[in-house]
Each structure stands twice: as structure tokens, then as C-alpha cells.
Coordinates of C-alpha atoms in Angstrom, one line a residue:
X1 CA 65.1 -72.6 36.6
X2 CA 63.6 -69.1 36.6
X3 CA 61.3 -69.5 40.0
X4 CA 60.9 -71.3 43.5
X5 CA 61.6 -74.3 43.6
X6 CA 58.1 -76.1 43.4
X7 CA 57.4 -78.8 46.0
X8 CA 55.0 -81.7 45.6
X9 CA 54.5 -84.3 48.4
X10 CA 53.4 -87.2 48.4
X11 CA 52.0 -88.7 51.6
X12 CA 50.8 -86.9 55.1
X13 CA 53.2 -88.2 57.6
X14 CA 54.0 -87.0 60.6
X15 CA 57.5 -86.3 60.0
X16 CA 56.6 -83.8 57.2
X17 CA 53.8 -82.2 59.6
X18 CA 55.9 -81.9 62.4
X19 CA 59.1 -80.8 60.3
X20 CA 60.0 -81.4 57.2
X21 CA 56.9 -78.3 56.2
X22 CA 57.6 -76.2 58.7
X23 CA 60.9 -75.8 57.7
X24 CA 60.4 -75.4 54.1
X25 CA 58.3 -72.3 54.8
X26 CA 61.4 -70.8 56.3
X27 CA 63.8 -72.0 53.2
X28 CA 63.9 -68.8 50.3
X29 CA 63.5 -70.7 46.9
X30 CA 60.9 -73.3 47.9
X31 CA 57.5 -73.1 47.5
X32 CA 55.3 -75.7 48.4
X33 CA 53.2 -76.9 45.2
X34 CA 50.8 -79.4 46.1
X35 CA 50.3 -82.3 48.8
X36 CA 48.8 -86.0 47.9
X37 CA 47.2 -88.1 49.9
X38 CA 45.2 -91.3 49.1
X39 CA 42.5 -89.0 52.3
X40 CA 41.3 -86.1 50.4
X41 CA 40.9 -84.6 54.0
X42 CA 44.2 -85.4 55.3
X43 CA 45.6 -83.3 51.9
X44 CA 43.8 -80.4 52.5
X45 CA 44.0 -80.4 56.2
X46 CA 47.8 -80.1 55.6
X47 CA 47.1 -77.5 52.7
X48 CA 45.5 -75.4 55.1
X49 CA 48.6 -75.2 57.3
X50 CA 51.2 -75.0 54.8
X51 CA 49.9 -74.1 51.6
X52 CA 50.0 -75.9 48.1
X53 CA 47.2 -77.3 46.2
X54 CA 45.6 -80.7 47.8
X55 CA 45.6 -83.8 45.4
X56 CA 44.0 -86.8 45.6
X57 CA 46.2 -89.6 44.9
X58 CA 50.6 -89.7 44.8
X59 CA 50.2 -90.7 40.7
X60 CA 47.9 -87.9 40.3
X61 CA 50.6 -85.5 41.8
X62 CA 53.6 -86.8 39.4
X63 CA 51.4 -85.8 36.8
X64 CA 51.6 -82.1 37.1
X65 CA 53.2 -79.7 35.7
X66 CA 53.4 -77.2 38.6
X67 CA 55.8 -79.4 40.3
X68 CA 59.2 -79.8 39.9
X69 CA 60.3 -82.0 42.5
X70 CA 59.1 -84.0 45.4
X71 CA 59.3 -85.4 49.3
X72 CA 58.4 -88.8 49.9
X73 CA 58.2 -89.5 53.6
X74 CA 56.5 -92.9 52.5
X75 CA 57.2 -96.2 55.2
X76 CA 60.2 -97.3 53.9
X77 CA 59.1 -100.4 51.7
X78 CA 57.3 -98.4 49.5
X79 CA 60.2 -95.9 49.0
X80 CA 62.0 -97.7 45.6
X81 CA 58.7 -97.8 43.6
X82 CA 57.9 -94.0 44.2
X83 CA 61.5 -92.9 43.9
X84 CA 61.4 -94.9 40.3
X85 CA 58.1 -93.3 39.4
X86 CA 58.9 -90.0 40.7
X87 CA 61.9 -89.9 38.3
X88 CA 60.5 -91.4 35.2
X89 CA 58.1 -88.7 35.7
X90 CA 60.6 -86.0 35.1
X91 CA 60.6 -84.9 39.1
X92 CA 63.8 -84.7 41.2
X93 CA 63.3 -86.5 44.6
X94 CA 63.9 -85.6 48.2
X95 CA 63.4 -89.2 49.7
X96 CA 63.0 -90.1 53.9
X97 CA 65.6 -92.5 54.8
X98 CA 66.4 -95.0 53.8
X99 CA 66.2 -94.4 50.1
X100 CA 65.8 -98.1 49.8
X101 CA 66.0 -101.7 51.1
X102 CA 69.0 -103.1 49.2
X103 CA 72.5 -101.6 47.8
X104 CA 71.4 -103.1 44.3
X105 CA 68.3 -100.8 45.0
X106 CA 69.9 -97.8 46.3
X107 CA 72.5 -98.1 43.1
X108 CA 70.1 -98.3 40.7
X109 CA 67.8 -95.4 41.4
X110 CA 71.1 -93.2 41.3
X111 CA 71.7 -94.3 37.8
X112 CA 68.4 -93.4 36.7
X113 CA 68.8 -90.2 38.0
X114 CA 71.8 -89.4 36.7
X115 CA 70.2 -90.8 33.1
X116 CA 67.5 -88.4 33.9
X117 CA 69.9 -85.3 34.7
X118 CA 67.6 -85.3 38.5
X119 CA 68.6 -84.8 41.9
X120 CA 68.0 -87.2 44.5
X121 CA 69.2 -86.7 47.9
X122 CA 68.2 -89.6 50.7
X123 CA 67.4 -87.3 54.0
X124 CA 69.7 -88.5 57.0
X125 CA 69.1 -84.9 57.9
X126 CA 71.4 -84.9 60.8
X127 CA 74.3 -84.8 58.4
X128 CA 73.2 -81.3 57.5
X129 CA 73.5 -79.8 60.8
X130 CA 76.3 -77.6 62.0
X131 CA 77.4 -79.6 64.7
X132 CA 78.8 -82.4 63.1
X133 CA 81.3 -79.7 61.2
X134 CA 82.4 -78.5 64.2
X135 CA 83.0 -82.2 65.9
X136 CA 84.7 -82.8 62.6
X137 CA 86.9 -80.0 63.3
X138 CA 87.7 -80.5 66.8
X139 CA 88.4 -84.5 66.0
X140 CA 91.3 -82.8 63.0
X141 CA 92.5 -80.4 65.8
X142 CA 93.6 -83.1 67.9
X143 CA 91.4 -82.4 70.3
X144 CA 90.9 -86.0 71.7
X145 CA 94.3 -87.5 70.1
X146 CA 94.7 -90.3 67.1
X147 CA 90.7 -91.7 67.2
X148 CA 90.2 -95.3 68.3
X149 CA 86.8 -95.9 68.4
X150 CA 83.2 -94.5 67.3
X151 CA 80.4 -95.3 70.0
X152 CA 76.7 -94.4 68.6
X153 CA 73.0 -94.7 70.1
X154 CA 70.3 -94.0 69.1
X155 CA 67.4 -95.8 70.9
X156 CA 63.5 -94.8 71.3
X157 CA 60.4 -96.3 73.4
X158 CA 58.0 -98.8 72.2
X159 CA 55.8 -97.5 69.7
X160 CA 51.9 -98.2 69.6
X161 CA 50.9 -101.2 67.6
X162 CA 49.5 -99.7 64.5
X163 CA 52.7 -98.0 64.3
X164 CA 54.4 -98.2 60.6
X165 CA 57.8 -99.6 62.2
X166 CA 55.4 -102.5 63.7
X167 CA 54.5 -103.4 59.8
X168 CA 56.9 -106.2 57.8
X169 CA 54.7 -105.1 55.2
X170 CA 55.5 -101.3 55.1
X171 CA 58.2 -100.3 57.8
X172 CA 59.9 -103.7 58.4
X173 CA 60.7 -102.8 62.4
X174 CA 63.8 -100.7 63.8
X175 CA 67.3 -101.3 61.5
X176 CA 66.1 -99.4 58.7
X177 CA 64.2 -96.8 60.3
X178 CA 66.5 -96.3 63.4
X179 CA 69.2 -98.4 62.6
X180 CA 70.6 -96.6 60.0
X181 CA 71.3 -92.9 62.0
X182 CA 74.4 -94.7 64.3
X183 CA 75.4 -96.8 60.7
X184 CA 75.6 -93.5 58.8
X185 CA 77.5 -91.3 61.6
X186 CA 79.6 -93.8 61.5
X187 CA 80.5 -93.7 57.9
X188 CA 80.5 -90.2 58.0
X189 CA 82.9 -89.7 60.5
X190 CA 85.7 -92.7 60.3
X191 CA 87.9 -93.6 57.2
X192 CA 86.2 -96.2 55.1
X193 CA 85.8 -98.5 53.3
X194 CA 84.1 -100.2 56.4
X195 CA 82.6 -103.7 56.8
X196 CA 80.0 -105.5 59.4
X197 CA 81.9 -107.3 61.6
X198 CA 79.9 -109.0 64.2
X199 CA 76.1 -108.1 64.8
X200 CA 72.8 -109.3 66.8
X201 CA 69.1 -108.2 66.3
X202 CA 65.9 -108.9 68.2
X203 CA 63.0 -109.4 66.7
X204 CA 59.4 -109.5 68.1
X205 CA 57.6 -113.0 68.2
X206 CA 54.5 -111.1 67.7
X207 CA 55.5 -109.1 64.4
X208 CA 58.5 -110.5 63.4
X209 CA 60.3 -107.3 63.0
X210 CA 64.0 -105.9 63.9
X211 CA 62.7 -104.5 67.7
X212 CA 66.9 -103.4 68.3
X213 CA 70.6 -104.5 67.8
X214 CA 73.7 -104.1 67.7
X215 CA 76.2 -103.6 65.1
X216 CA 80.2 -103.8 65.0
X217 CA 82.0 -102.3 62.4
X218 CA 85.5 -101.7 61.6
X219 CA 88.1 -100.4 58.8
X220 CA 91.5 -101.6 57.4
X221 CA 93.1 -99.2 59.9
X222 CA 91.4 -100.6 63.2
X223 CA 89.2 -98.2 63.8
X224 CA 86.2 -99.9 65.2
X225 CA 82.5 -98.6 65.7
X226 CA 80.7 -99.6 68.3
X227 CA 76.7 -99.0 67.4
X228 CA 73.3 -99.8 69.7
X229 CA 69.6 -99.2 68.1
X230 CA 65.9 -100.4 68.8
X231 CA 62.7 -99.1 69.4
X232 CA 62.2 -101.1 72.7
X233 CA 64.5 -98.5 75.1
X234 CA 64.5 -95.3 76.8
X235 CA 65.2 -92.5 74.5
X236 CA 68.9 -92.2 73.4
X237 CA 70.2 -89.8 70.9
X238 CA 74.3 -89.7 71.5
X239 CA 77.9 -90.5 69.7
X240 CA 80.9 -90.9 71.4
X241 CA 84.9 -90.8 70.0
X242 CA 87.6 -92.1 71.8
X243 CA 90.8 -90.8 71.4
X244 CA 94.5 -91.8 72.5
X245 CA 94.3 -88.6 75.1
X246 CA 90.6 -88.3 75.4
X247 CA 87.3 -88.7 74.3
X248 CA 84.5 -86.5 72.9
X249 CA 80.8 -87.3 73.2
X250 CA 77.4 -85.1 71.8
X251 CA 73.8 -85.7 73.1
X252 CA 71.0 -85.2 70.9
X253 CA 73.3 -85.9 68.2
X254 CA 70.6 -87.1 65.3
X255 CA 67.3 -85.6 66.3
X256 CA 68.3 -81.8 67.7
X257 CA 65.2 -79.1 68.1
X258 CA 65.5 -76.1 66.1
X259 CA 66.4 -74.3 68.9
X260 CA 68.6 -76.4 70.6
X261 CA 71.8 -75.4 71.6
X262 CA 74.2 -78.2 71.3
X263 CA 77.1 -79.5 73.4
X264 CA 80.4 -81.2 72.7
X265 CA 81.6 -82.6 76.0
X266 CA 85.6 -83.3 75.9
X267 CA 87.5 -85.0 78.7
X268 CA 91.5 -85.0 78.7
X269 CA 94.1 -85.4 80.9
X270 CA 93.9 -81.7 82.0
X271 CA 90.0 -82.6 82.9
X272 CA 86.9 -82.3 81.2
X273 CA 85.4 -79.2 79.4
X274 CA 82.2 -78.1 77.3
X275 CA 81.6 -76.4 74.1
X276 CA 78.6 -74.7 73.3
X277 CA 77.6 -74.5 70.0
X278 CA 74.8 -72.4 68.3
X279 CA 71.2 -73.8 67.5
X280 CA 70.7 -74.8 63.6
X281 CA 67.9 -76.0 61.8
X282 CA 69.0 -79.4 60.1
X283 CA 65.4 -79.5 57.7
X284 CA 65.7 -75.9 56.5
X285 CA 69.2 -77.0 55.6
X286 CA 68.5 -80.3 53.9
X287 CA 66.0 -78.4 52.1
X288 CA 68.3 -75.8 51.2
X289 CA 70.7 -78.1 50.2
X290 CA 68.4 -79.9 47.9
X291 CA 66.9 -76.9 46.2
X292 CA 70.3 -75.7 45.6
X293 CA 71.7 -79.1 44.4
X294 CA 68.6 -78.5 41.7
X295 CA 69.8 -75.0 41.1
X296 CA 73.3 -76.4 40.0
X297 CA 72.3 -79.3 37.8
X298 CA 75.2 -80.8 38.6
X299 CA 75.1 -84.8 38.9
X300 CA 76.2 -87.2 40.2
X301 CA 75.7 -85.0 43.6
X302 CA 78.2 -85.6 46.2
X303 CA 76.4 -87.2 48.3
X304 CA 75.4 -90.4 46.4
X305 CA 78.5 -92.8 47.3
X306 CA 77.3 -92.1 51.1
X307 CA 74.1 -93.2 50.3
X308 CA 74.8 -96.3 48.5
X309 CA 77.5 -97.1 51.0
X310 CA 74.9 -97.3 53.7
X311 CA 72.8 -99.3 51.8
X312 CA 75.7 -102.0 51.8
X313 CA 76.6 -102.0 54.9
X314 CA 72.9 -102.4 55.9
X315 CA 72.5 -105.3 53.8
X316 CA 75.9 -106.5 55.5
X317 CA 73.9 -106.5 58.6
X318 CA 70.8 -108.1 58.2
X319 CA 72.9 -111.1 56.4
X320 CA 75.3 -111.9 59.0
X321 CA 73.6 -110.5 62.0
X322 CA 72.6 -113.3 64.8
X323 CA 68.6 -113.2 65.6
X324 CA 67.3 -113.3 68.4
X325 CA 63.7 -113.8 68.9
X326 CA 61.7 -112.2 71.9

């Protein structure tokens, strides 16, 4: 590909306002191509701020031939169908989390990109921020001992009632929205394969969606994570490891600011100490990732076993999980 990477969007929400667009203005290689919305203004109010040509409809977008690839920050129920169309049309696909509702799902729309020679990368864009490399790195230095346990969180206030998590119909409440960040942290950090073993969810008598949970999973070794999510808390944002001769825990570990400096606490038997780690920008680099991904034509990418892993084990969940409703 002899130019930027062009960008279509389809959809106005407020995670590509606030950062998935901002970021791409700072990635080299991207250029934002057109936005789509079903509100002509809501298009072209985003145009105006970002660039890109507004389009009136997400079918009308996949038709042209100034874009090479989109972001779908769709409610997660209507992610499978406009993955599937998305890559029939010839596009490669930067899709919000989670990339579906089902493993057989998940599977599926990586075969047909693969049969299509596309990209498509599901954005748990905390996975692309520095911090979890250097955690990684301190967990292999034996910082903390032999790892026991993984402890996640990752909690945030009630929304409003027209929120899209409030919807069976679109967002279908807080496991797959919030849910998943602890579930894939997990998976990225301890040996797998690992399985559900014990789980309970609340769900609201009023909307009848997952409002929070938890989740217990484990590996052949013993390893055990312990994981907490809902949309009914304070806001909580935090892993923990424990170790045979310590223990290691990071705040603000899935949704960091730009600008935010991160810390890696650690607490030994000589006492407890802090590392201080330099700000990153986890959207410019999923972008950057993705375009580059696109660059390399190279398929299947690396990251599509993660993917369809966390589809399973969120399946795993909502089969066996006891629910409780409030």
C-alpha cells in the first residue's frame, strides 16, 4: 500500500470522540477517510473535529473506495454483523471489544479474514500499553517469587438509564463490556490453557442485564485468578500478582490517561518499594499496531488465538455462572 492508511468509521460513539480519534491524528500512516453515522449531523460534527468525509449510513461507507479499513465502536451485539460485512466488503477491521458474543462467532470472523487476506484486530487496548511489558518483565525477573495468584478489578459507577450497557438489545449489561478487561489480563499474563471455575453475576430485575460478578479461573498448574467486574461500584481500575516472596499490584491498569505516569507497587520481605514508569498512549499504539499489521499483510496476525480464547472463556462464564437477581 503506497499511502496512509485510510480510515473509515462507522458509528459516533463516545469512545472514538474521546479517544480512539484523537489518537489517530497523532499516529504517522493514518489518515482518517470518512465517518458514518445513521445522524447526518452527528457525522459531520465529528468531521469537523477530526477530518474525513461525513457519510450518511455504515453500508454507504463500506462502499467506498477511499477507504481501506475501518473502526467499529458499535454496542457490542451489533459487532459480528458489521465485522462480516466490513470484510466481505474488502475492508480490514479495527473492532471495539469484544469482537463478538460467542467463541463460534469470534472463530469464524477470523477465518473469513484470513480467506480474505484482512486484518482484524479486537481493541483490548490496554494490552498495547507499555506497562504491562514492564510488569511482564519484573514478574520473569523474579521480582515477586514463583506467581500464585492473579487478582483483577475493574469496576465503574452506575450508568444512566439510556445507557448502551443498560440495553439486552444492543450492550447486553457489564460481562462483555467490562467483564472482559480482568478475563483478558488474566489470559495475558498466566500460563494457559485456563478454564471457568466457579462464577456468580447479578443481574438487574429492571433490565435483566449482567450489573457485576465475579469470576474464578484457574490452569493445570494451579495458578488461580481471582477477577471482580460491574457497573454498580465505585471506580476500580487495578491487578494484583502474588508471589511466593511478594506481591506486585498496578492501579489504573486498563484505562490509563495519555499522560499518566504509571506505578508498579512491589512489597517483599525487605519492605515495599515503587517503580515509576513513563506515560504511553495505548490508542496511538493500537492504531499503530493495526496499520502496521496492514502494512505487513501477514495473516493469521498474532493476536487472534488471544482473541478467540477470550471468547471461550466468556462463554464458559455466562454458562456456568450462578445468577443472581437484584
Amino acid at each position: 500500500m503506497g499511502h496512509a492508511l485510510r480510515l473509515g468509521v462507522l458509528g459516533c460513539a463516545d469512545i472514538a470522540e474521546r479517544r480512539t480519534l484523537p489518537a489517530a491524528a497523532t499516529v504517522p500512516g493514518i489518515e482518517i477517510a470518512a465517518i458514518a453515522s445513521r445522524d447526518a449531523a452527528k457525522a459531520q460534527r465529528l468531521c469537523t473535529l477530526f477530518g474525513g468525509r461525513p457519510v450518511a449510513g455504515y453500508d454507504a461507507l463500506l462502499a467506498r473506495n477511499d477507504v481501506d479499513a475501518v473502526y467499529i465502536p458499535l454496542p457490542p451485539l451489533l459487532h459480528r454483523d458489521w465485522v462480516d460485512k466490513a470484510l466481505r466488503a474488502g475492508k480490514h477491521v479495527l473492532a471495539e471489544k469484544p469482537l463478538t458474543t460467542s467463541r463460534v462467532d469470534a472463530a469464524a470472523l477470523f477465518a473469513l479474514a484470513e480467506e480474505q487476506r484482512l486484518v482484524l484486530l479486537e481493541n483490548y487496548m490496554f494490552l498495547h500499553h507499555s506497562q504491562h511489558t514492564h510488569v511482564r518483565d519484573l514478574l520473569a525477573q523474579g521480582a515477586i517469587g514463583a506467581v500464585r495468584e492473579f487478582c483483577g478489578a475493574f469496576t465503574i459507577p452506575p450508568r444512566p438509564a439510556g445507557d448502551i450497557r443498560n440495553d439486552p438489545r444492543t450492550g447486553d449489561g457489564a460481562l462483555l463490556d467490562i467483564g472482559g478487561y480482568p478475563i483478558r489480563a488474566a489470559a495475558h499474563f498466566l500460563p494457559g490453557p485456563l478454564a471457568v471455575r466457579g462464577a456468580v453475576m447479578r443481574t438487574s430485575t429492571q433490565t435483566t442485564v449482567v450489573t457485576g460478578g465475579s469470576i474464578l479461573l484457574g490452569n493445570d498448574l494451579g495458578m488461580a485468578a481471582q477477577l471482580t467486574f460491574g457497573m454498580e461500584h465505585s471506580y476500580v481500575s487495578r491487578y494484583e500478582f502474588r508471589g511466593s516472596t511478594g506481591r506486585l499490584w498496578l492501579d489504573r491498569a486498563f484505562t490509563p490517561p495519555p499522560d499518566l505516569a504509571p506505578v508498579v507497587h512491589l512489597e517483599t520481605a525487605d519492605g515495599t518499594r515503587t517503580v515509576t514508569l513513563p506515560p504511553d498512549d495505548q490508542f496511538a499504539n493500537v492504531l499503530a499496531a493495526f496499520a502496521a499489521a496492514v502494512t505487513a499483510g501477514s495473516t493469521p496476525p498474532p493476536w487472534r488465538d488471544g482473541s478467540i480464547q477470550q471468547a471461550t472463556l466468556i462463554d464458559q462464564v455466562a454458562r456456568i455462572a450462578t445468577v443472581v437477581p437484584i
